[in-house]
XYZ file of C-alpha atoms in Angstrom:
653
model
C 80.881 64.803 132.249
C 78.248 66.732 130.241
C 77.604 70.387 131.050
C 74.310 71.588 129.604
C 71.962 69.458 131.709
C 73.003 70.855 135.078
C 74.655 74.238 134.615
C 73.148 77.698 134.607
C 73.752 79.594 131.373
C 74.214 83.358 131.613
C 74.025 85.138 128.267
C 76.218 88.062 127.195
C 75.722 90.879 124.704
C 72.109 90.052 123.711
C 72.933 86.501 122.686
C 69.918 84.336 121.873
C 70.049 80.651 122.820
C 67.656 77.882 121.826
C 67.891 74.474 123.474
C 67.702 71.860 120.724
C 67.940 68.966 123.203
C 69.770 68.138 126.439
C 73.206 68.448 124.844
C 72.741 70.931 121.970
C 72.350 74.692 121.694
C 71.616 77.008 118.792
C 73.447 80.295 119.380
C 72.625 83.579 117.652
C 74.715 86.722 118.174
C 74.786 90.160 116.602
C 77.797 91.435 114.654
C 79.098 92.661 118.023
C 79.666 89.081 119.135
C 78.455 87.371 122.273
C 78.128 84.041 124.008
C 77.273 82.394 127.294
C 78.726 81.504 130.673
C 78.556 78.125 132.383
C 78.442 78.562 136.166
C 80.191 75.571 137.642
C 78.977 73.549 140.597
C 81.262 72.086 143.241
C 81.144 68.765 141.378
C 82.027 70.237 137.975
C 84.825 72.342 139.433
C 86.378 69.203 140.861
C 85.948 67.482 137.498
C 88.639 69.665 135.951
C 91.162 67.873 138.158
C 89.802 64.439 137.246
C 89.752 64.835 133.451
C 92.193 65.517 130.641
C 90.192 67.179 127.833
C 87.535 69.848 127.344
C 85.574 69.181 124.128
C 82.569 70.376 122.143
C 81.131 70.002 118.643
C 80.564 73.159 116.560
C 78.843 73.768 113.220
C 78.014 76.934 111.275
C 77.262 78.050 107.731
C 78.575 81.610 107.798
C 80.500 83.034 104.874
C 83.751 83.219 106.794
C 85.662 81.487 109.567
C 83.960 81.426 112.969
C 86.196 82.025 115.979
C 85.075 80.238 119.143
C 86.646 81.549 122.348
C 86.639 79.287 125.393
C 87.589 81.242 128.506
C 88.438 79.526 131.786
C 88.320 81.919 134.701
C 89.250 81.749 138.364
C 87.232 83.559 141.026
C 90.122 86.021 141.335
C 89.513 87.089 137.735
C 92.641 85.438 136.384
C 91.841 83.663 133.102
C 93.189 81.862 130.045
C 91.157 81.833 126.858
C 91.615 79.678 123.775
C 90.654 80.840 120.278
C 89.575 78.068 117.895
C 89.077 78.729 114.166
C 86.086 76.861 112.686
C 85.578 76.529 108.920
C 82.111 77.172 107.451
C 80.048 74.054 106.593
C 82.326 71.642 108.494
C 81.103 69.866 111.646
C 84.121 70.308 113.908
C 85.159 68.885 117.259
C 87.145 71.357 119.312
C 89.409 69.651 121.806
C 91.479 71.340 124.485
C 93.996 69.326 126.501
C 93.517 70.778 129.986
C 97.271 70.682 130.504
C 97.450 73.611 128.049
C 95.925 75.869 130.714
C 99.377 76.048 132.294
C 99.977 78.654 129.562
C 103.297 77.239 128.392
C 102.241 77.105 124.725
C 100.948 80.043 122.717
C 99.847 77.920 119.740
C 98.360 74.464 120.284
C 98.512 71.427 118.042
C 95.682 71.251 115.509
C 92.979 68.618 115.755
C 91.179 67.383 112.591
C 89.339 70.139 110.682
C 90.286 72.790 113.265
C 92.144 75.903 112.132
C 94.587 77.874 114.257
C 94.274 77.419 118.040
C 95.775 80.261 120.116
C 96.008 81.053 123.841
C 95.433 84.538 125.264
C 95.022 86.040 128.717
C 97.047 85.506 131.874
C 100.145 83.305 132.066
C 98.327 80.397 133.757
C 95.155 79.266 135.513
C 94.934 76.588 138.177
C 92.518 73.754 137.351
C 91.566 73.541 141.024
C 90.256 77.115 141.092
C 88.389 77.417 137.782
C 85.059 79.003 138.664
C 83.437 79.764 135.309
C 83.636 78.733 131.669
C 82.667 81.214 128.964
C 82.016 80.247 125.346
C 81.937 83.278 123.062
C 82.533 84.570 119.571
C 84.082 87.993 118.871
C 82.639 90.766 116.721
C 82.400 89.991 113.005
C 81.166 91.388 109.688
C 77.651 90.035 110.159
C 75.497 88.458 112.825
C 76.344 84.861 113.650
C 74.381 81.677 114.118
C 76.039 78.420 115.083
C 75.336 75.096 116.762
C 77.320 73.869 119.745
C 76.766 70.481 121.346
C 78.293 67.797 123.533
C 80.202 70.184 125.791
C 82.005 67.884 128.186
C 85.112 66.941 130.104
C 86.745 63.636 129.147
C 89.504 61.480 130.536
C 90.453 60.197 127.076
C 91.084 62.021 123.828
C 87.842 62.105 121.794
C 87.233 60.785 118.307
C 86.790 63.937 116.250
C 83.890 64.535 113.874
C 84.879 64.170 110.207
C 82.608 64.312 107.156
C 83.802 63.724 103.595
C 83.467 66.739 101.272
C 85.595 68.389 98.600
C 86.179 71.712 100.307
C 88.753 72.809 97.730
C 89.250 72.085 94.012
C 92.299 70.505 92.385
C 94.045 73.908 92.250
C 93.506 74.563 95.974
C 90.658 77.070 95.523
C 87.687 77.273 97.887
C 84.656 75.375 96.536
C 82.245 77.228 98.838
C 82.863 80.686 97.341
C 82.782 82.380 93.935
C 84.740 85.523 93.120
C 85.951 87.632 90.245
C 89.287 86.263 89.051
C 88.795 82.656 90.083
C 90.646 80.279 87.740
C 88.146 77.976 86.052
C 90.431 75.176 84.858
C 94.044 74.014 84.736
C 94.127 75.057 81.056
C 93.195 78.611 82.017
C 95.783 78.487 84.824
C 98.516 77.513 82.358
C 97.524 80.171 79.831
C 97.462 82.933 82.461
C 100.867 82.088 83.897
C 102.565 81.668 80.521
C 101.153 85.046 79.474
C 102.421 86.644 82.711
C 105.861 85.125 82.147
C 106.070 86.472 78.597
C 104.960 89.940 79.715
C 107.629 89.937 82.438
C 110.351 89.768 79.792
C 110.024 93.549 79.523
C 112.627 93.937 82.245
C 112.049 96.299 85.179
C 114.738 98.325 86.904
C 115.123 98.147 90.701
C 113.395 100.884 92.687
C 115.842 103.055 94.599
C 116.167 106.693 95.564
C 116.800 108.799 92.434
C 117.876 112.052 94.070
C 121.294 113.678 94.123
C 121.642 113.476 97.884
C 124.525 111.337 99.130
C 125.785 110.117 102.486
C 129.150 108.701 103.461
C 129.519 105.055 102.470
C 131.197 102.228 104.338
C 130.431 99.539 101.757
C 127.491 98.029 103.662
C 124.025 99.162 104.710
C 124.149 101.416 107.748
C 121.918 103.995 109.473
C 122.224 107.761 109.723
C 120.252 110.649 111.181
C 120.103 113.818 109.083
C 118.650 116.057 111.780
C 115.077 115.342 110.690
C 114.826 111.688 109.602
C 116.593 108.485 110.369
C 117.658 106.726 107.163
C 119.042 103.465 106.018
C 122.076 104.252 103.854
C 122.875 101.928 100.958
C 126.398 100.571 100.380
C 126.763 103.266 97.707
C 125.793 106.067 100.114
C 122.208 106.629 98.912
C 119.325 107.235 101.340
C 117.142 104.141 101.512
C 113.686 103.514 102.979
C 113.166 99.741 103.102
C 109.937 98.635 101.413
C 109.855 94.865 101.690
C 107.636 91.828 101.450
C 108.097 88.710 103.559
C 107.999 85.074 102.477
C 108.900 85.602 98.815
C 108.892 81.941 97.949
C 107.058 79.667 95.525
C 105.580 77.542 98.273
C 102.791 78.014 100.779
C 102.177 74.455 101.985
C 98.782 73.314 103.229
C 98.808 70.921 106.154
C 96.775 67.941 105.004
C 97.144 65.653 108.018
C 93.819 65.834 109.830
C 92.184 67.510 106.838
C 92.076 64.495 104.495
C 88.264 64.438 104.451
C 88.181 67.910 102.888
C 90.669 67.330 100.070
C 90.248 66.648 96.349
C 92.223 63.796 94.813
C 95.916 64.583 95.125
C 98.437 63.560 92.421
C 99.947 60.825 94.580
C 102.321 58.687 92.517
C 102.672 61.280 89.740
C 106.407 62.044 89.707
C 105.813 65.455 88.165
C 104.409 66.653 91.497
C 107.000 65.189 93.869
C 108.163 68.666 94.920
C 104.621 69.621 95.950
C 104.542 66.938 98.681
C 106.245 67.502 102.024
C 105.590 65.037 104.865
C 102.212 66.121 106.321
C 101.610 68.871 103.744
C 100.749 69.405 100.080
C 101.562 72.621 98.257
C 98.947 73.718 95.730
C 101.038 76.811 94.934
C 103.896 74.644 93.671
C 101.539 72.156 92.000
C 99.995 74.997 89.994
C 103.422 76.243 88.904
C 104.290 72.707 87.783
C 101.027 72.530 85.815
C 101.902 75.783 84.049
C 105.663 75.564 83.525
C 106.610 71.871 83.802
C 110.081 70.870 84.986
C 111.433 74.418 84.703
C 108.754 75.805 87.042
C 111.139 77.142 89.688
C 113.369 79.124 87.319
C 110.347 80.633 85.606
C 108.726 81.465 88.935
C 111.927 83.226 90.085
C 112.151 85.289 86.904
C 108.453 86.210 86.969
C 108.493 87.081 90.668
C 111.677 89.143 90.480
C 110.239 91.257 87.674
C 106.942 91.636 89.511
C 108.630 92.888 92.673
C 110.517 95.496 90.678
C 107.379 96.470 88.750
C 105.556 96.958 92.053
C 108.484 99.079 93.355
C 109.592 96.881 96.239
C 113.233 97.422 97.146
C 113.773 94.729 99.787
C 113.241 90.968 99.963
C 111.832 90.348 103.430
C 112.058 87.629 106.050
C 111.712 83.894 105.367
C 112.209 84.276 101.629
C 113.540 81.523 99.397
C 117.352 81.233 99.412
C 117.487 80.355 95.693
C 115.358 83.387 94.875
C 117.577 85.657 96.960
C 120.619 84.391 95.030
C 118.784 84.879 91.723
C 117.586 88.424 92.451
C 119.657 91.604 92.608
C 117.385 93.194 95.239
C 118.664 93.862 98.781
C 117.404 91.438 101.415
C 117.202 90.889 105.147
C 118.474 87.770 106.877
C 116.382 85.933 109.453
C 118.499 83.960 111.881
C 117.357 80.490 112.930
C 117.330 78.571 116.225
C 117.622 81.347 118.790
C 119.655 80.022 121.736
C 117.753 77.919 124.251
C 118.377 76.108 127.514
C 117.019 72.800 128.763
C 114.957 74.566 131.442
C 112.716 77.436 130.374
C 111.482 80.210 132.661
C 108.231 80.625 130.723
C 107.357 79.450 127.222
C 110.439 80.175 125.105
C 112.249 82.421 127.594
C 115.476 80.556 128.424
C 117.368 80.273 131.695
C 119.617 83.163 130.748
C 122.035 82.666 133.678
C 122.704 79.075 132.590
C 126.256 78.879 131.107
C 124.702 76.847 128.279
C 122.921 80.003 127.113
C 126.272 81.653 126.401
C 127.584 78.526 124.663
C 124.469 78.183 122.522
C 124.601 81.885 121.650
C 128.097 81.419 120.219
C 126.871 78.528 118.060
C 123.821 80.545 117.038
C 125.981 83.449 115.837
C 128.056 81.292 113.493
C 125.289 81.254 110.882
C 126.145 84.893 110.141
C 129.431 83.717 108.589
C 127.530 82.964 105.366
C 126.407 86.589 104.911
C 129.219 88.516 106.598
C 130.650 89.905 103.342
C 127.404 90.229 101.345
C 126.761 93.887 100.467
C 123.120 93.165 99.539
C 122.201 92.344 103.141
C 120.283 95.228 104.730
C 120.597 93.636 108.158
C 119.636 90.587 110.172
C 116.938 89.752 112.713
C 117.892 87.503 115.625
C 114.359 86.129 116.016
C 110.651 86.880 115.522
C 107.849 87.440 118.040
C 109.094 85.617 121.146
C 106.113 83.836 122.672
C 106.936 84.822 126.239
C 106.363 88.487 125.341
C 102.712 87.982 124.326
C 101.517 88.370 127.931
C 100.684 91.943 128.909
C 102.571 93.037 132.024
C 104.270 89.647 132.256
C 106.142 89.053 135.513
C 108.951 86.637 134.596
C 110.431 86.749 138.080
C 107.147 85.672 139.668
C 106.918 82.719 137.278
C 110.559 81.845 137.916
C 110.282 82.008 141.712
C 107.184 79.786 141.617
C 108.882 77.078 139.560
C 109.659 73.900 141.442
C 112.939 73.543 139.563
C 115.935 75.537 140.754
C 117.029 77.446 137.676
C 120.250 79.391 137.320
C 118.059 82.500 137.134
C 116.524 81.675 140.509
C 119.980 81.222 142.040
C 121.045 84.582 140.611
C 117.912 86.251 142.001
C 118.494 84.816 145.482
C 122.137 85.943 145.307
C 120.964 89.433 144.360
C 118.560 89.513 147.325
C 121.215 88.228 149.727
C 123.635 90.953 148.618
C 121.004 93.662 148.788
C 119.444 92.762 152.149
C 122.393 90.902 153.775
C 120.166 89.510 156.555
C 116.929 87.585 156.113
C 115.262 89.807 158.722
C 115.701 92.840 156.487
C 114.155 90.985 153.563
C 111.221 89.885 155.748
C 110.699 93.466 156.878
C 110.732 94.748 153.292
C 108.544 91.938 151.935
C 106.321 91.373 154.986
C 107.225 87.661 154.978
C 108.406 85.116 157.568
C 111.250 83.393 155.753
C 113.813 81.638 157.954
C 116.650 81.982 155.426
C 117.351 82.990 151.856
C 117.362 79.273 151.022
C 113.594 79.208 151.603
C 113.230 81.030 148.277
C 114.289 77.869 146.448
C 111.092 76.141 147.561
C 107.999 77.775 146.065
C 105.802 75.749 148.422
C 107.322 77.229 151.589
C 105.981 80.765 151.181
C 103.312 82.877 149.534
C 104.346 86.348 148.471
C 102.000 89.319 148.753
C 101.025 91.185 145.587
C 102.973 94.245 146.703
C 106.206 92.214 146.614
C 105.488 90.596 143.239
C 104.812 94.009 141.730
C 107.592 95.667 143.732
C 111.019 96.959 142.839
C 112.985 93.722 143.422
C 110.883 91.815 140.878
C 110.798 94.725 138.421
C 114.557 95.236 138.641
C 115.473 91.581 138.212
C 113.091 91.088 135.279
C 115.048 93.829 133.523
C 118.292 92.039 134.394
C 116.977 88.823 132.845
C 115.690 90.502 129.681
C 118.965 92.409 129.256
C 120.919 89.136 129.365
C 118.406 87.603 126.954
C 119.301 90.349 124.446
C 122.924 91.153 125.230
C 124.474 87.683 125.192
C 123.418 86.590 121.667
C 123.785 90.138 120.314
C 127.407 90.337 121.463
C 128.174 86.973 119.861
C 126.538 88.082 116.602
C 128.547 91.312 116.495
C 131.766 89.347 116.962
C 130.987 87.101 113.994
C 129.517 89.808 111.741
C 130.627 93.397 112.433
C 129.510 94.538 108.968
C 125.736 94.292 109.100
C 122.962 95.902 111.103
C 121.529 93.905 113.984
C 117.812 94.663 113.598
C 116.501 93.073 116.776
C 113.915 90.422 117.551
C 110.678 91.794 116.053
C 108.440 91.988 119.127
C 104.751 91.396 118.322
C 103.929 94.466 120.424
C 105.321 96.176 123.506
C 103.464 94.289 126.213
C 105.647 95.818 128.944
C 108.180 98.648 129.119
C 110.718 96.124 130.369
C 110.809 94.646 126.845
C 112.962 97.611 125.817
C 115.676 96.615 128.280
C 118.941 96.009 126.427
C 117.473 97.067 123.083
C 119.669 100.158 122.856
C 122.404 97.682 121.888
C 120.653 96.931 118.598
C 121.442 98.977 115.510
C 117.736 99.037 114.626
C 114.735 98.237 116.825
C 112.132 96.030 115.136
C 108.475 95.581 115.921
C 105.537 94.029 114.067
C 102.607 96.403 113.790
C 99.161 95.179 112.721
C 97.258 98.457 112.975
C 95.610 100.866 110.556
C 98.883 102.839 110.506
C 102.180 102.819 112.411
C 101.966 104.242 115.916
C 103.948 107.457 115.396
C 104.017 108.387 119.078
C 105.268 104.973 120.152
C 107.874 104.754 117.395
C 109.136 108.258 118.152
C 109.322 107.465 121.870
C 111.215 104.204 121.311
C 113.612 105.786 118.826
C 114.421 108.672 121.168
C 114.751 106.421 124.215
C 117.047 103.908 122.506
C 118.746 106.447 120.188
C 118.320 104.150 117.187
C 115.784 103.938 114.334
C 112.833 101.536 114.118
C 111.739 99.138 111.372
C 108.350 97.406 111.096
C 108.861 93.725 110.329
C 105.247 92.758 109.622
C 101.891 94.286 108.758
C 99.084 93.144 106.488
C 95.571 93.716 105.196
C 93.106 91.175 103.836
C 90.008 91.409 101.675
C 86.665 89.642 102.099
C 85.748 89.489 98.408
C 87.847 86.567 97.161
C 88.485 82.906 97.899
C 89.626 82.615 101.494
C 87.287 82.568 104.518
C 89.660 84.469 106.856
C 91.054 87.935 106.197
C 93.818 88.459 108.686
C 94.391 90.753 111.619
C 93.365 93.904 109.696
C 90.752 93.462 106.968
C 88.643 95.317 104.402
C 85.576 94.509 102.301
C 87.363 94.247 98.952
C 90.676 94.493 97.133
C 90.324 98.178 96.268
C 89.745 99.101 99.922
C 92.592 96.776 100.819
C 94.872 98.699 98.452
C 93.837 102.007 99.971
C 94.550 100.607 103.443
C 98.023 99.584 102.286
C 98.668 103.000 100.742
C 97.531 104.777 103.903
C 99.783 102.603 106.064
C 102.931 102.901 103.948
C 102.716 106.637 103.242
C 101.927 107.377 106.881
C 104.952 105.234 107.772
C 107.200 107.234 105.455
C 106.253 110.402 107.361
C 107.505 109.046 110.717
C 111.064 110.383 111.266
C 112.235 107.471 113.413
C 111.016 104.760 111.023
C 113.318 103.405 108.285
C 111.168 100.751 106.636
C 108.065 98.572 106.549
C 107.844 94.931 105.448
C 104.532 93.404 104.364
C 103.446 89.925 105.431
C 103.305 88.112 102.962
C 103.857 87.346 99.239
C 101.449 84.395 98.822
C 97.943 83.932 100.121
C 97.826 81.290 102.828
C 96.091 77.999 101.922
C 92.334 77.615 102.386
C 92.701 74.700 104.811
C 95.546 76.346 106.693
C 99.306 76.334 106.876
C 101.134 74.261 109.515
C 99.406 76.034 112.421
C 96.012 76.605 110.761
C 96.306 80.234 109.657
C 94.425 80.688 106.365
C 94.446 84.413 105.686
C 93.785 86.256 102.424
C 96.817 88.512 102.780
C 98.942 87.710 99.729
C 100.018 89.818 96.796
C 99.125 86.774 94.678
C 96.606 83.962 95.074
C 97.156 80.201 94.952
C 97.249 80.386 91.141
C 99.942 83.128 91.239
C 97.445 85.749 90.051
C 98.058 89.253 91.479
C 95.159 91.149 93.038
C 95.158 93.989 90.523
C 93.138 96.576 92.497
C 95.336 95.981 95.513
C 98.576 96.098 93.535
C 97.658 99.373 91.822
C 97.347 101.257 95.120
C 100.356 99.441 96.573
C 102.562 100.576 93.676
C 101.389 104.190 93.960
C 102.304 104.219 97.642
C 105.814 102.960 96.870
C 106.292 105.630 94.195
C 105.354 108.312 96.742
C 107.521 107.121 99.626
C 110.643 109.180 98.992
C 108.726 112.409 98.325
C 106.748 111.880 101.534
C 109.985 111.170 103.356
C 111.534 114.383 102.009
C 108.409 116.375 103.044
C 107.775 117.444 99.422
C 104.498 115.490 99.318
C 101.926 114.905 102.032
C 101.153 111.291 102.915
C 97.892 109.719 101.789
C 95.404 110.690 104.490
C 92.113 108.969 103.625
C 91.421 106.743 106.637
C 90.616 103.200 105.439
C 87.276 101.487 106.015
C 87.993 98.319 107.950
C 85.734 95.390 108.778
C 85.842 93.344 111.968
C 88.886 91.155 112.351
C 88.395 87.708 110.830
C 91.386 85.904 112.252
C 92.640 84.125 115.304
């Protein structure tokens, strides 16, 4: 069913709307963002139960990616919103399977020409109770104007709009932008990279602490507290503040399935470029290295990159870096574990049924991968996982979601057992909960009762959520320690602390890890966590992008240009070095992401180098200065850089 003909549109934030025809709108917003609300009728509300897809066509000609937010809201205020990334100049069909509103997936599958698609908001909305639909765009660098048409609900998956155009050139660069430093030809590409390789032959020495101070050594990286600062301690007993970069690898594959209409001619059938093809992706980063260095491209990339990292004063190879490069380099590195233990039934998203005996069995198998690094002195530590999707919901109530599941999980059985032991008689539980249950067995049927809000937010649910999260941490951690007693367990890199209960069990880690995309590390939060858990903290991810080069999206924190980007980096890292409970920061990531998006559609300008392996010189200059200052800032002999960066509105998903 179509929406525009019969639904009242309420505008937000001074949005201007022009009706082009019965199915099309021209939307104009200020740089503060805006949008409109569709008030649903009784018929259209019912239509959400009768259909499978929510779709619309979007077009804009802005300089950067447009983010369209579709928010589906119940009368109670509960909502789920979906962020769609829309490329400039590309007529794009956004398509949302309505089943996604159950909230089980954080990132949705990409449709043709669509960039990253992400869910936010509450854990779930019920299709039967959707009362309003909002279509909005967030704040941005400039005012926005875009076309949206054919907003409708469909029973069948739509045929998406696709128009042929060469959005990128043969080297993977954006054809819709010009910038200083753009490579003009493959000949220039080859000359630049060969020159960089020759210059790298002036070998750099690794960047470590040069002072006379020493700590006790146990032959591996460990942590220590000197009365003022927490430190990493190197295998030789030197104080160490970990300055790392993630994803040090030659590849940054672009997903080409669904984007074929935007591609230049690819070297299909040319055996020289076999390594640049990977199922549904093509890697322009690798293709450009092949163009420059021929068959020996990987060895020359490793040598060049290793010398660059040392020149830029990095001392740690971060997460998801290339195994061959790690073996080639002498720099310390962190190890990212794979395939965190799961169970067949999930409680919510990727949170497993932690009382299922299979969780213990799978944790033992999971831990075995540490056998390969157990005796490696270069390993700073290992991370068990990264950004669990279940933890993205603020004030998530796992026990509520578990108790409302139709399936009887092992967690639900354990919760009912806990209640039976605590209350003994069902009458006591009814008195405490203000319910009318006939027996504890009634709790296995989510359809037989409706719990009041006071119970869901009460101490039984709060307590048992902590029990579940503690098992989630403790079981795999214990298995890992049994396999590898030598290295630091550095946690699971939460995206942010969405609930205090996330800290449950984390005192068992050697280091607490969190990803922190802010203008600087949150000193108060880090200090609080470190004191509470009695362990140090490491930041696993942060980044800054610039709006002055070839990509149309600039990441979670962004600046106008590469010089401001460098100053933002310097501010972040030197401020980090001044936080006593913090022992390192790792930047995300080495390469720029591809213009048409990686596997999930992210296409951020966040790299140290571009698709042609050219460093961003203004950025790298400030970055290197910050690294040179870290140990003096840490020792309190130099004040951290204090000029607050000038940021632009987020241009990401």
